[in-house]
Amino acid sequence: MSVPAPESTILSAELTNSFDYTRSLGPVLSQFALALRDGRIVGSRGADGRVTVPPAEFDPATGSATADIVEVASVGTVQSWTWQPSPTEGQPLDRPFAWALIDLDGADTSLLHAVAADSPDQVSTGARVHAVWRGARTGRIDDIAHFALGDSAEAAAPSDGEPIADEAGDVVITTPIAMSIEHSATEQESWYLEGLKAGQFIGGRVSTGEVYFPPRQVSPADGSPTVERVTLPDSGTITTFCIVNVPFLGQQIKPPYVAAYVLLDGADIPFLHLILDVPADEVRMGMRVKAVWRPQAEWDHTLRNVSHFAPTGEPDADFETYRNHL
Amino acid sequence: MTDFPRIAVVGFAHSPNVPSTHGTTNGVEMLIPCFNRLYDDLRISRTDIDFWCSGSSDYLAGRAFSFISAIDAVGAVPPINESHVEMDAAWALYEAWVKIATGEVDLALAYGFGKSSAGDMDRTLALQTDPYTVAPLWPDAPSLAGLQARAGIDSGAWTETDMAQVAARTDGPTVDDLLSTDYVREPLRAHDIAPYADAAAAVVLAGEERARELVENPAWVTGWDHRIDTPNFGARDLTRSPSTKLAGDTAFGDRSRDVDVAEIHAPYTHQELIVRRELGLGSNTRINPSGGVMGGNALFSAGLQRIGYAAHAILGGDARTAVAHATSGPLLQQNMVLTLEGEN
């Protein structure tokens, strides 16, 4: 089931996504967040008397909503640990440290956190550790900067004046998430992107005869493979369109303007582009258009190399020529 | 499951479990050869498949709804009956099984894919943890596994030697050699941690009549269950896996656990020890004759591959009975057990 090696160079690029997740904590975890901000740690007491830290929103034994929030110590005992020799971005410490499951005094479950130590020899199961608090705290788990060896509790600095809860006591926290992916194009997408860079439209013919632009590895209709590279002209027909009158966030063109599906001559599927150099109310189905390229010095691996499509002045295409490509 | 329709695994294919591929994150390049192999083996075409279900994750692809792009490999005209799970594709196969059991379809294909090499999987998997109290610390996957491994060693449930023996079964070097290497995440060494792989896999499931038409010795499903433990792993006994035990008890029922083959989805050596214990396998059972995931942890298809290999042992005449285990989520959070039996 080996994958055949590509015949042309595959284009790839790093793609970094980042997103700040904004989370409403609800009645139980809000109390955990508020306590962290005060430099305290709380858990929940279940019907069986066991204390879960962080608090559970529902009693692990009975499933009923948590009602009993109790404070536990910021000092505890290492239940298990491992050594992180090469910390990565976002982890609590930027020098080698231990990850540990810590049973805080008064709790019956373990909290995951980092323990600062110079070497793994200093860490052991059963070791006593205490929380080291950040100065500026926001209700997040990393308000505890890390844990340190030894069982003398450290007092947290008083929190600043900014409240983090609404009137009902509910807290919203923000946790940024970012990750990088090395995104690779398919072989056919790579032809397409290289073509754009060279000022050409390159599509692909699949074994059942249709020409896709942009080309795909296989026909999305029936999975038949792309068998031939096809250089297409930069003229085509508007199959359908819409006039954009509504302003929206991030809009780059002043409304009204026309976004249209353009079916390149010789292609079997239209793609979306911008129609300019004609009043919006004169654009119509069947209108013949041609690409208007940006200056060659600006060309890159992107369809933005084409500034827009503009009418050619030719007579409109007959509906029958594009009716199967709408 | 006496009143249940008879359903069997009839086909399995996977792409090589390799450290990296040149393909896209939507898996199309890896999936096409798998599908073609299954069509050829079973002498069917894609339109014979009544239901498709996939397992994959947008977090590996770095874009939303990435599984939709993978459908190019299927071909969606005429319109197909399709679904997706954001879990290992073993769970997609379970959905396919339910679909056949309801009588709605006769032939179903489940597939999974993941291009691990496109990102940093140790970090990406941290995002499977509790988003409020754990994920903001970015605990990397092998570190979490290290905590679990030590919990077992401290409790006396297993030793570093036991862990090395799991690796030595397929790894080549002796246990002593393995134990002389450096820790990666103490007490885990390199041989305790399955390296991530890029791969895709596909399994075909059929109702009784269709199964008998397609293959000579179908791998009949005799039991199937999946269960979940609390995501709060700080509240669990990490040396045990109650969900595996429960799923295994249901799947095996009162049948013998001395099956010919067991395929266990364990990305860390100590996790195989946990699963073996909970399944209560017999002494004659061959464990992971495929090599398991130690040769390559193909995210989102490794569990499906275990089912595929267990079934393949029956389809190919190497076993009469088999059990497959699949896991998803951090630290064996969710576990599936499937028992299979042939007639020959």
CSV table of N, CA and C in Angstrom, one decimal, chain B residues 81-220:
chain,number,residue,atom,x,y,z
B,81,ASN,N,-23.1,7.9,2.0
B,81,ASN,CA,-23.6,7.8,3.3
B,81,ASN,C,-22.4,7.9,4.2
B,82,GLU,N,-22.1,9.0,4.9
B,82,GLU,CA,-20.8,9.2,5.5
B,82,GLU,C,-20.9,9.8,6.9
B,83,SER,N,-19.9,9.5,7.7
B,83,SER,CA,-19.8,10.0,9.1
B,83,SER,C,-18.4,10.1,9.5
B,84,HIS,N,-18.2,10.8,10.6
B,84,HIS,CA,-16.8,11.0,11.1
B,84,HIS,C,-16.7,11.0,12.6
B,85,VAL,N,-15.7,10.4,13.2
B,85,VAL,CA,-15.4,10.6,14.6
B,85,VAL,C,-14.1,11.2,14.9
B,86,GLU,N,-14.0,12.1,15.8
B,86,GLU,CA,-12.7,12.8,16.2
B,86,GLU,C,-12.0,11.9,17.2
B,87,MET,N,-11.8,10.7,16.8
B,87,MET,CA,-11.1,9.7,17.6
B,87,MET,C,-10.4,8.7,16.7
B,88,ASP,N,-9.7,7.8,17.3
B,88,ASP,CA,-9.1,6.7,16.5
B,88,ASP,C,-10.2,6.0,15.7
B,89,ALA,N,-9.9,5.7,14.5
B,89,ALA,CA,-10.9,5.1,13.6
B,89,ALA,C,-11.4,3.8,14.0
B,90,ALA,N,-10.9,3.2,15.1
B,90,ALA,CA,-11.6,2.0,15.7
B,90,ALA,C,-13.0,2.4,16.1
B,91,TRP,N,-13.2,3.6,16.5
B,91,TRP,CA,-14.5,4.1,17.0
B,91,TRP,C,-15.4,4.3,15.7
B,92,ALA,N,-14.7,4.7,14.6
B,92,ALA,CA,-15.5,4.8,13.4
B,92,ALA,C,-16.0,3.4,12.9
B,93,LEU,N,-15.2,2.4,13.1
B,93,LEU,CA,-15.6,1.1,12.8
B,93,LEU,C,-16.8,0.6,13.7
B,94,TYR,N,-16.7,1.0,14.9
B,94,TYR,CA,-17.8,0.7,15.8
B,94,TYR,C,-19.1,1.3,15.3
B,95,GLU,N,-19.0,2.6,14.9
B,95,GLU,CA,-20.2,3.2,14.3
B,95,GLU,C,-20.7,2.5,13.1
B,96,ALA,N,-19.8,2.0,12.3
B,96,ALA,CA,-20.2,1.2,11.1
B,96,ALA,C,-20.9,-0.1,11.5
B,97,TRP,N,-20.4,-0.7,12.6
B,97,TRP,CA,-21.0,-1.9,13.1
B,97,TRP,C,-22.4,-1.7,13.6
B,98,VAL,N,-22.6,-0.6,14.3
B,98,VAL,CA,-24.0,-0.2,14.7
B,98,VAL,C,-24.9,0.0,13.5
B,99,LYS,N,-24.3,0.6,12.5
B,99,LYS,CA,-25.1,0.9,11.3
B,99,LYS,C,-25.5,-0.4,10.6
B,100,ILE,N,-24.7,-1.4,10.6
B,100,ILE,CA,-25.0,-2.7,10.0
B,100,ILE,C,-26.0,-3.4,10.9
B,101,ALA,N,-25.7,-3.3,12.2
B,101,ALA,CA,-26.6,-4.1,13.2
B,101,ALA,C,-28.0,-3.6,13.1
B,102,THR,N,-28.2,-2.3,12.8
B,102,THR,CA,-29.6,-1.8,12.7
B,102,THR,C,-30.3,-2.3,11.5
B,103,GLY,N,-29.6,-2.9,10.6
B,103,GLY,CA,-30.2,-3.4,9.3
B,103,GLY,C,-30.2,-2.3,8.2
B,104,GLU,N,-29.6,-1.2,8.5
B,104,GLU,CA,-29.7,-0.1,7.6
B,104,GLU,C,-28.8,-0.3,6.3
B,105,VAL,N,-27.6,-0.9,6.6
B,105,VAL,CA,-26.7,-1.2,5.5
B,105,VAL,C,-26.1,-2.6,5.7
B,106,ASP,N,-25.5,-3.1,4.6
B,106,ASP,CA,-24.8,-4.4,4.6
B,106,ASP,C,-23.3,-4.4,4.6
B,107,LEU,N,-22.8,-3.3,3.9
B,107,LEU,CA,-21.3,-3.3,3.7
B,107,LEU,C,-20.8,-1.9,4.1
B,108,ALA,N,-19.9,-1.8,5.0
B,108,ALA,CA,-19.4,-0.5,5.5
B,108,ALA,C,-17.9,-0.5,5.5
B,109,LEU,N,-17.3,0.7,5.3
B,109,LEU,CA,-15.9,0.8,5.4
B,109,LEU,C,-15.5,1.9,6.3
B,110,ALA,N,-14.6,1.6,7.3
B,110,ALA,CA,-14.1,2.6,8.2
B,110,ALA,C,-12.7,2.9,7.9
B,111,TYR,N,-12.3,4.2,7.9
B,111,TYR,CA,-10.9,4.5,7.7
B,111,TYR,C,-10.4,5.6,8.6
B,112,GLY,N,-9.1,5.6,8.8
B,112,GLY,CA,-8.5,6.6,9.7
B,112,GLY,C,-7.2,7.0,9.1
B,113,PHE,N,-6.8,8.2,9.5
B,113,PHE,CA,-5.6,8.8,8.9
B,113,PHE,C,-5.0,9.9,9.8
B,114,GLY,N,-3.7,10.0,9.7
B,114,GLY,CA,-3.1,11.1,10.5
B,114,GLY,C,-1.7,11.4,10.0
B,115,LYS,N,-1.4,12.6,9.7
B,115,LYS,CA,0.0,13.0,9.3
B,115,LYS,C,0.7,13.6,10.5
B,116,SER,N,1.2,12.7,11.4
B,116,SER,CA,1.8,13.1,12.6
B,116,SER,C,3.0,14.1,12.3
B,117,SER,N,3.7,13.8,11.3
B,117,SER,CA,5.0,14.5,11.0
B,117,SER,C,4.7,16.0,10.7
B,118,ALA,N,3.5,16.4,10.4
B,118,ALA,CA,3.2,17.8,10.1
B,118,ALA,C,3.3,18.7,11.3
B,119,GLY,N,3.2,18.1,12.5
B,119,GLY,CA,3.2,19.0,13.7
B,119,GLY,C,4.1,18.4,14.8
B,120,ASP,N,3.9,18.9,16.0
B,120,ASP,CA,4.7,18.4,17.1
B,120,ASP,C,3.6,17.6,18.0
B,121,MET,N,3.6,16.3,17.8
B,121,MET,CA,2.5,15.5,18.4
B,121,MET,C,2.6,15.5,19.9
B,122,ASP,N,3.8,15.6,20.5
B,122,ASP,CA,3.9,15.6,21.9
B,122,ASP,C,3.1,16.8,22.5
B,123,ARG,N,3.2,17.9,21.8
B,123,ARG,CA,2.4,19.1,22.2
B,123,ARG,C,1.0,19.0,21.8
B,124,THR,N,0.7,18.6,20.6
B,124,THR,CA,-0.7,18.6,20.1
B,124,THR,C,-1.5,17.7,21.0
B,125,LEU,N,-1.0,16.6,21.5
B,125,LEU,CA,-1.8,15.7,22.3
B,125,LEU,C,-2.1,16.3,23.7
B,126,ALA,N,-1.3,17.3,24.1
B,126,ALA,CA,-1.6,18.0,25.3
B,126,ALA,C,-3.0,18.6,25.3
B,127,LEU,N,-3.5,18.9,24.1
B,127,LEU,CA,-4.7,19.5,23.9
B,127,LEU,C,-5.9,18.6,24.1
B,128,GLN,N,-5.6,17.3,24.3
B,128,GLN,CA,-6.7,16.4,24.7
B,128,GLN,C,-7.0,16.4,26.1
B,129,THR,N,-6.2,17.1,26.9
B,129,THR,CA,-6.4,17.1,28.4
B,129,THR,C,-7.4,18.2,28.7
B,130,ASP,N,-7.8,18.2,30.0
B,130,ASP,CA,-8.8,19.2,30.5
B,130,ASP,C,-8.3,20.6,30.1
B,131,PRO,N,-9.2,21.3,29.4
B,131,PRO,CA,-8.8,22.6,28.9
B,131,PRO,C,-8.7,23.7,30.0
B,132,TYR,N,-9.2,23.5,31.2
B,132,TYR,CA,-9.2,24.5,32.2
B,132,TYR,C,-8.0,24.4,33.1
B,133,THR,N,-7.8,23.1,33.6
B,133,THR,CA,-6.8,23.0,34.7
B,133,THR,C,-5.6,22.2,34.3
B,134,VAL,N,-5.5,21.6,33.1
B,134,VAL,CA,-4.3,20.8,32.7
B,134,VAL,C,-3.7,21.4,31.4
B,135,ALA,N,-4.5,21.5,30.3
B,135,ALA,CA,-3.9,21.9,29.0
B,135,ALA,C,-3.1,23.2,29.1
B,136,PRO,N,-3.5,24.2,29.9
B,136,PRO,CA,-2.7,25.5,29.9
B,136,PRO,C,-1.3,25.3,30.4
B,137,LEU,N,-1.0,24.1,31.0
B,137,LEU,CA,0.4,23.8,31.4
B,137,LEU,C,1.2,23.1,30.3
B,138,TRP,N,0.5,22.8,29.2
B,138,TRP,CA,1.1,22.1,28.1
B,138,TRP,C,1.9,20.8,28.5
B,139,PRO,N,1.3,19.9,29.2
B,139,PRO,CA,2.0,18.7,29.6
B,139,PRO,C,2.2,17.8,28.3
B,140,ASP,N,3.4,17.5,27.9
B,140,ASP,CA,3.6,16.7,26.7
B,140,ASP,C,3.3,15.3,27.0
B,141,ALA,N,2.9,14.6,25.9
B,141,ALA,CA,2.3,13.2,26.0
B,141,ALA,C,3.3,12.3,26.7
B,142,PRO,N,4.6,12.2,26.3
B,142,PRO,CA,5.5,11.3,27.0
B,142,PRO,C,5.7,11.6,28.5
B,143,SER,N,5.6,12.9,28.9
B,143,SER,CA,5.7,13.2,30.3
B,143,SER,C,4.5,12.6,31.1
B,144,LEU,N,3.3,12.7,30.5
B,144,LEU,CA,2.2,12.1,31.2
B,144,LEU,C,2.4,10.6,31.3
B,145,ALA,N,2.8,10.0,30.3
B,145,ALA,CA,3.0,8.6,30.3
B,145,ALA,C,4.1,8.2,31.3
B,146,GLY,N,5.1,9.1,31.5
B,146,GLY,CA,6.1,8.8,32.5
B,146,GLY,C,5.6,8.8,33.9
B,147,LEU,N,4.6,9.7,34.1
B,147,LEU,CA,3.9,9.7,35.5
B,147,LEU,C,3.2,8.4,35.7
B,148,GLN,N,2.6,7.9,34.6
B,148,GLN,CA,1.8,6.6,34.8
B,148,GLN,C,2.8,5.4,34.9
B,149,ALA,N,3.9,5.4,34.2
B,149,ALA,CA,4.9,4.3,34.3
B,149,ALA,C,5.4,4.3,35.7
B,150,ARG,N,5.7,5.5,36.3
B,150,ARG,CA,6.3,5.4,37.6
B,150,ARG,C,5.3,5.0,38.7
B,151,ALA,N,4.0,5.4,38.5
B,151,ALA,CA,3.0,5.0,39.4
B,151,ALA,C,3.0,3.4,39.5
B,152,GLY,N,3.1,2.8,38.3
B,152,GLY,CA,3.1,1.3,38.3
B,152,GLY,C,4.3,0.7,39.0
B,153,ILE,N,5.5,1.3,38.7
B,153,ILE,CA,6.7,0.8,39.3
B,153,ILE,C,6.7,1.0,40.8
B,154,ASP,N,6.3,2.2,41.3
B,154,ASP,CA,6.2,2.4,42.7
B,154,ASP,C,5.3,1.5,43.4
B,155,SER,N,4.2,1.1,42.7
B,155,SER,CA,3.2,0.3,43.4
B,155,SER,C,3.5,-1.2,43.3
B,156,GLY,N,4.6,-1.5,42.5
B,156,GLY,CA,5.0,-2.9,42.4
B,156,GLY,C,4.2,-3.7,41.3
B,157,ALA,N,3.4,-2.9,40.5
B,157,ALA,CA,2.6,-3.6,39.5
B,157,ALA,C,3.5,-4.0,38.3
B,158,TRP,N,4.6,-3.3,38.0
B,158,TRP,CA,5.5,-3.7,37.0
B,158,TRP,C,6.9,-3.1,37.3
B,159,THR,N,7.9,-3.6,36.5
B,159,THR,CA,9.2,-3.1,36.7
B,159,THR,C,9.7,-2.5,35.4
B,160,GLU,N,10.9,-1.8,35.4
B,160,GLU,CA,11.5,-1.3,34.2
B,160,GLU,C,11.9,-2.5,33.3
B,161,THR,N,12.2,-3.7,33.9
B,161,THR,CA,12.5,-4.9,33.2
B,161,THR,C,11.3,-5.4,32.4
B,162,ASP,N,10.2,-5.4,33.1
B,162,ASP,CA,8.9,-5.8,32.5
B,162,ASP,C,8.6,-5.0,31.2
B,163,MET,N,8.9,-3.7,31.4
B,163,MET,CA,8.6,-2.8,30.3
B,163,MET,C,9.6,-3.0,29.1
B,164,ALA,N,10.8,-3.3,29.5
B,164,ALA,CA,11.8,-3.5,28.4
B,164,ALA,C,11.5,-4.8,27.7
B,165,GLN,N,10.9,-5.8,28.4
B,165,GLN,CA,10.6,-7.1,27.8
B,165,GLN,C,9.5,-6.9,26.7
B,166,VAL,N,8.6,-6.0,26.9
B,166,VAL,CA,7.6,-5.7,25.9
B,166,VAL,C,8.3,-5.2,24.7
B,167,ALA,N,9.3,-4.3,24.8
B,167,ALA,CA,10.0,-3.7,23.7
B,167,ALA,C,10.8,-4.7,23.0
B,168,ALA,N,11.5,-5.6,23.8
B,168,ALA,CA,12.5,-6.5,23.3
B,168,ALA,C,11.8,-7.6,22.4
B,169,ARG,N,10.5,-7.8,22.6
B,169,ARG,CA,9.7,-8.8,21.8
B,169,ARG,C,9.8,-8.4,20.4
B,170,THR,N,9.8,-7.1,20.0
B,170,THR,CA,9.9,-6.7,18.6
B,170,THR,C,11.1,-5.9,18.3
B,171,ASP,N,11.8,-5.4,19.3
B,171,ASP,CA,12.8,-4.4,19.0
B,171,ASP,C,14.2,-5.0,18.6
B,172,GLY,N,14.5,-6.2,18.9
B,172,GLY,CA,15.8,-6.7,18.5
B,172,GLY,C,16.8,-6.8,19.7
B,173,PRO,N,17.3,-5.6,20.2
B,173,PRO,CA,18.2,-5.7,21.3
B,173,PRO,C,17.7,-6.5,22.5
B,174,THR,N,18.6,-6.9,23.4
B,174,THR,CA,18.2,-7.7,24.6
B,174,THR,C,17.7,-6.7,25.6
B,175,VAL,N,17.0,-7.3,26.6
B,175,VAL,CA,16.5,-6.5,27.7
B,175,VAL,C,17.6,-5.7,28.4
B,176,ASP,N,18.8,-6.4,28.6
B,176,ASP,CA,19.9,-5.7,29.3
B,176,ASP,C,20.4,-4.5,28.5
B,177,ASP,N,20.5,-4.7,27.2
B,177,ASP,CA,20.9,-3.6,26.4
B,177,ASP,C,19.9,-2.4,26.5
B,178,LEU,N,18.7,-2.8,26.4
B,178,LEU,CA,17.7,-1.7,26.5
B,178,LEU,C,17.7,-0.9,27.8
B,179,LEU,N,18.0,-1.7,28.9
B,179,LEU,CA,18.0,-1.1,30.2
B,179,LEU,C,19.2,-0.2,30.5
B,180,SER,N,20.2,-0.4,29.6
B,180,SER,CA,21.4,0.4,29.8
B,180,SER,C,21.4,1.8,29.1
B,181,THR,N,20.2,2.0,28.4
B,181,THR,CA,20.1,3.3,27.7
B,181,THR,C,19.6,4.4,28.6
B,182,ASP,N,19.7,5.7,28.1
B,182,ASP,CA,19.3,6.8,28.9
B,182,ASP,C,17.8,7.0,29.0
B,183,TYR,N,17.4,7.6,30.1
B,183,TYR,CA,16.0,7.9,30.2
B,183,TYR,C,15.6,9.1,29.2
B,184,VAL,N,14.4,9.0,28.7
B,184,VAL,CA,13.9,10.1,27.9
B,184,VAL,C,12.9,11.0,28.8
B,185,ARG,N,12.0,10.3,29.4
B,185,ARG,CA,11.2,10.9,30.5
B,185,ARG,C,11.2,9.8,31.6
B,186,GLU,N,12.1,10.0,32.5
B,186,GLU,CA,12.3,9.0,33.6
B,186,GLU,C,11.0,8.6,34.2
B,187,PRO,N,10.6,7.3,34.3
B,187,PRO,CA,11.4,6.1,34.0
B,187,PRO,C,11.2,5.6,32.6
B,188,LEU,N,10.8,6.4,31.6
B,188,LEU,CA,10.7,5.9,30.3
B,188,LEU,C,12.0,6.1,29.5
B,189,ARG,N,12.3,5.1,28.7
B,189,ARG,CA,13.5,5.2,27.8
B,189,ARG,C,12.9,5.2,26.4
B,190,ALA,N,13.8,5.4,25.4
B,190,ALA,CA,13.3,5.5,24.0
B,190,ALA,C,12.5,4.3,23.6
B,191,HIS,N,12.9,3.1,24.1
B,191,HIS,CA,12.2,1.9,23.6
B,191,HIS,C,10.8,1.8,24.3
B,192,ASP,N,10.5,2.6,25.3
B,192,ASP,CA,9.2,2.5,26.0
B,192,ASP,C,8.2,3.4,25.3
B,193,ILE,N,8.6,4.2,24.3
B,193,ILE,CA,7.8,5.2,23.7
B,193,ILE,C,7.6,4.9,22.2
B,194,ALA,N,6.4,4.6,21.8
B,194,ALA,CA,6.2,4.4,20.3
B,194,ALA,C,6.5,5.6,19.6
B,195,PRO,N,7.3,5.6,18.5
B,195,PRO,CA,7.5,6.8,17.7
B,195,PRO,C,6.3,7.0,16.9
B,196,TYR,N,6.0,8.3,16.7
B,196,TYR,CA,4.8,8.7,15.9
B,196,TYR,C,5.0,8.3,14.4
B,197,ALA,N,3.9,8.0,13.8
B,197,ALA,CA,4.0,7.6,12.3
B,197,ALA,C,2.9,8.3,11.6
B,198,ASP,N,3.2,8.5,10.3
B,198,ASP,CA,2.2,8.9,9.3
B,198,ASP,C,1.6,7.7,8.7
B,199,ALA,N,0.3,7.6,8.7
B,199,ALA,CA,-0.3,6.4,8.1
B,199,ALA,C,-1.8,6.6,7.9
B,200,ALA,N,-2.4,5.7,7.1
B,200,ALA,CA,-3.8,5.6,7.0
B,200,ALA,C,-4.2,4.1,7.0
B,201,ALA,N,-5.4,3.8,7.4
B,201,ALA,CA,-5.8,2.4,7.4
B,201,ALA,C,-7.3,2.3,7.1
B,202,ALA,N,-7.7,1.2,6.6
B,202,ALA,CA,-9.1,1.0,6.3
B,202,ALA,C,-9.5,-0.5,6.6
B,203,VAL,N,-10.7,-0.6,7.1
B,203,VAL,CA,-11.3,-1.9,7.4
B,203,VAL,C,-12.7,-2.0,6.9
B,204,VAL,N,-13.0,-3.2,6.3
B,204,VAL,CA,-14.4,-3.4,5.7
B,204,VAL,C,-15.1,-4.4,6.6
B,205,LEU,N,-16.4,-4.0,6.9
B,205,LEU,CA,-17.3,-4.8,7.8
B,205,LEU,C,-18.5,-5.1,6.9
B,206,ALA,N,-19.0,-6.4,7.1
B,206,ALA,CA,-20.1,-6.8,6.3
B,206,ALA,C,-21.1,-7.6,7.2
B,207,GLY,N,-22.4,-7.5,6.8
B,207,GLY,CA,-23.4,-8.3,7.4
B,207,GLY,C,-23.2,-9.8,6.9
B,208,GLU,N,-23.9,-10.7,7.6
B,208,GLU,CA,-23.6,-12.1,7.4
B,208,GLU,C,-23.6,-12.6,5.9
B,209,GLU,N,-24.7,-12.3,5.3
B,209,GLU,CA,-24.9,-12.8,3.9
B,209,GLU,C,-23.8,-12.2,3.0
B,210,ARG,N,-23.5,-10.9,3.1
B,210,ARG,CA,-22.5,-10.2,2.3
B,210,ARG,C,-21.1,-10.8,2.6
B,211,ALA,N,-20.9,-11.0,3.9
B,211,ALA,CA,-19.6,-11.5,4.3
B,211,ALA,C,-19.3,-12.8,3.7
B,212,ARG,N,-20.3,-13.7,3.6
B,212,ARG,CA,-20.0,-15.0,3.1
B,212,ARG,C,-19.8,-15.0,1.6
B,213,GLU,N,-20.4,-14.0,0.9
B,213,GLU,CA,-20.2,-13.8,-0.5
B,213,GLU,C,-18.8,-13.3,-0.8
B,214,LEU,N,-18.2,-12.5,0.1
B,214,LEU,CA,-17.0,-11.8,-0.1
B,214,LEU,C,-15.7,-12.6,0.2
B,215,VAL,N,-15.8,-13.3,1.3
B,215,VAL,CA,-14.5,-14.0,1.7
B,215,VAL,C,-14.9,-15.4,2.2
B,216,GLU,N,-13.9,-16.2,2.2
B,216,GLU,CA,-14.1,-17.6,2.5
B,216,GLU,C,-14.3,-17.8,4.0
B,217,ASN,N,-13.5,-17.1,4.8
B,217,ASN,CA,-13.5,-17.3,6.3
B,217,ASN,C,-13.7,-16.0,7.0
B,218,PRO,N,-14.9,-15.4,7.0
B,218,PRO,CA,-15.0,-14.1,7.7
B,218,PRO,C,-14.6,-14.1,9.1
B,219,ALA,N,-14.1,-13.0,9.6
B,219,ALA,CA,-13.7,-12.8,11.0
B,219,ALA,C,-14.9,-12.3,11.7
B,220,TRP,N,-15.7,-13.2,12.3
B,220,TRP,CA,-17.0,-12.8,12.9
B,220,TRP,C,-16.8,-12.1,14.2
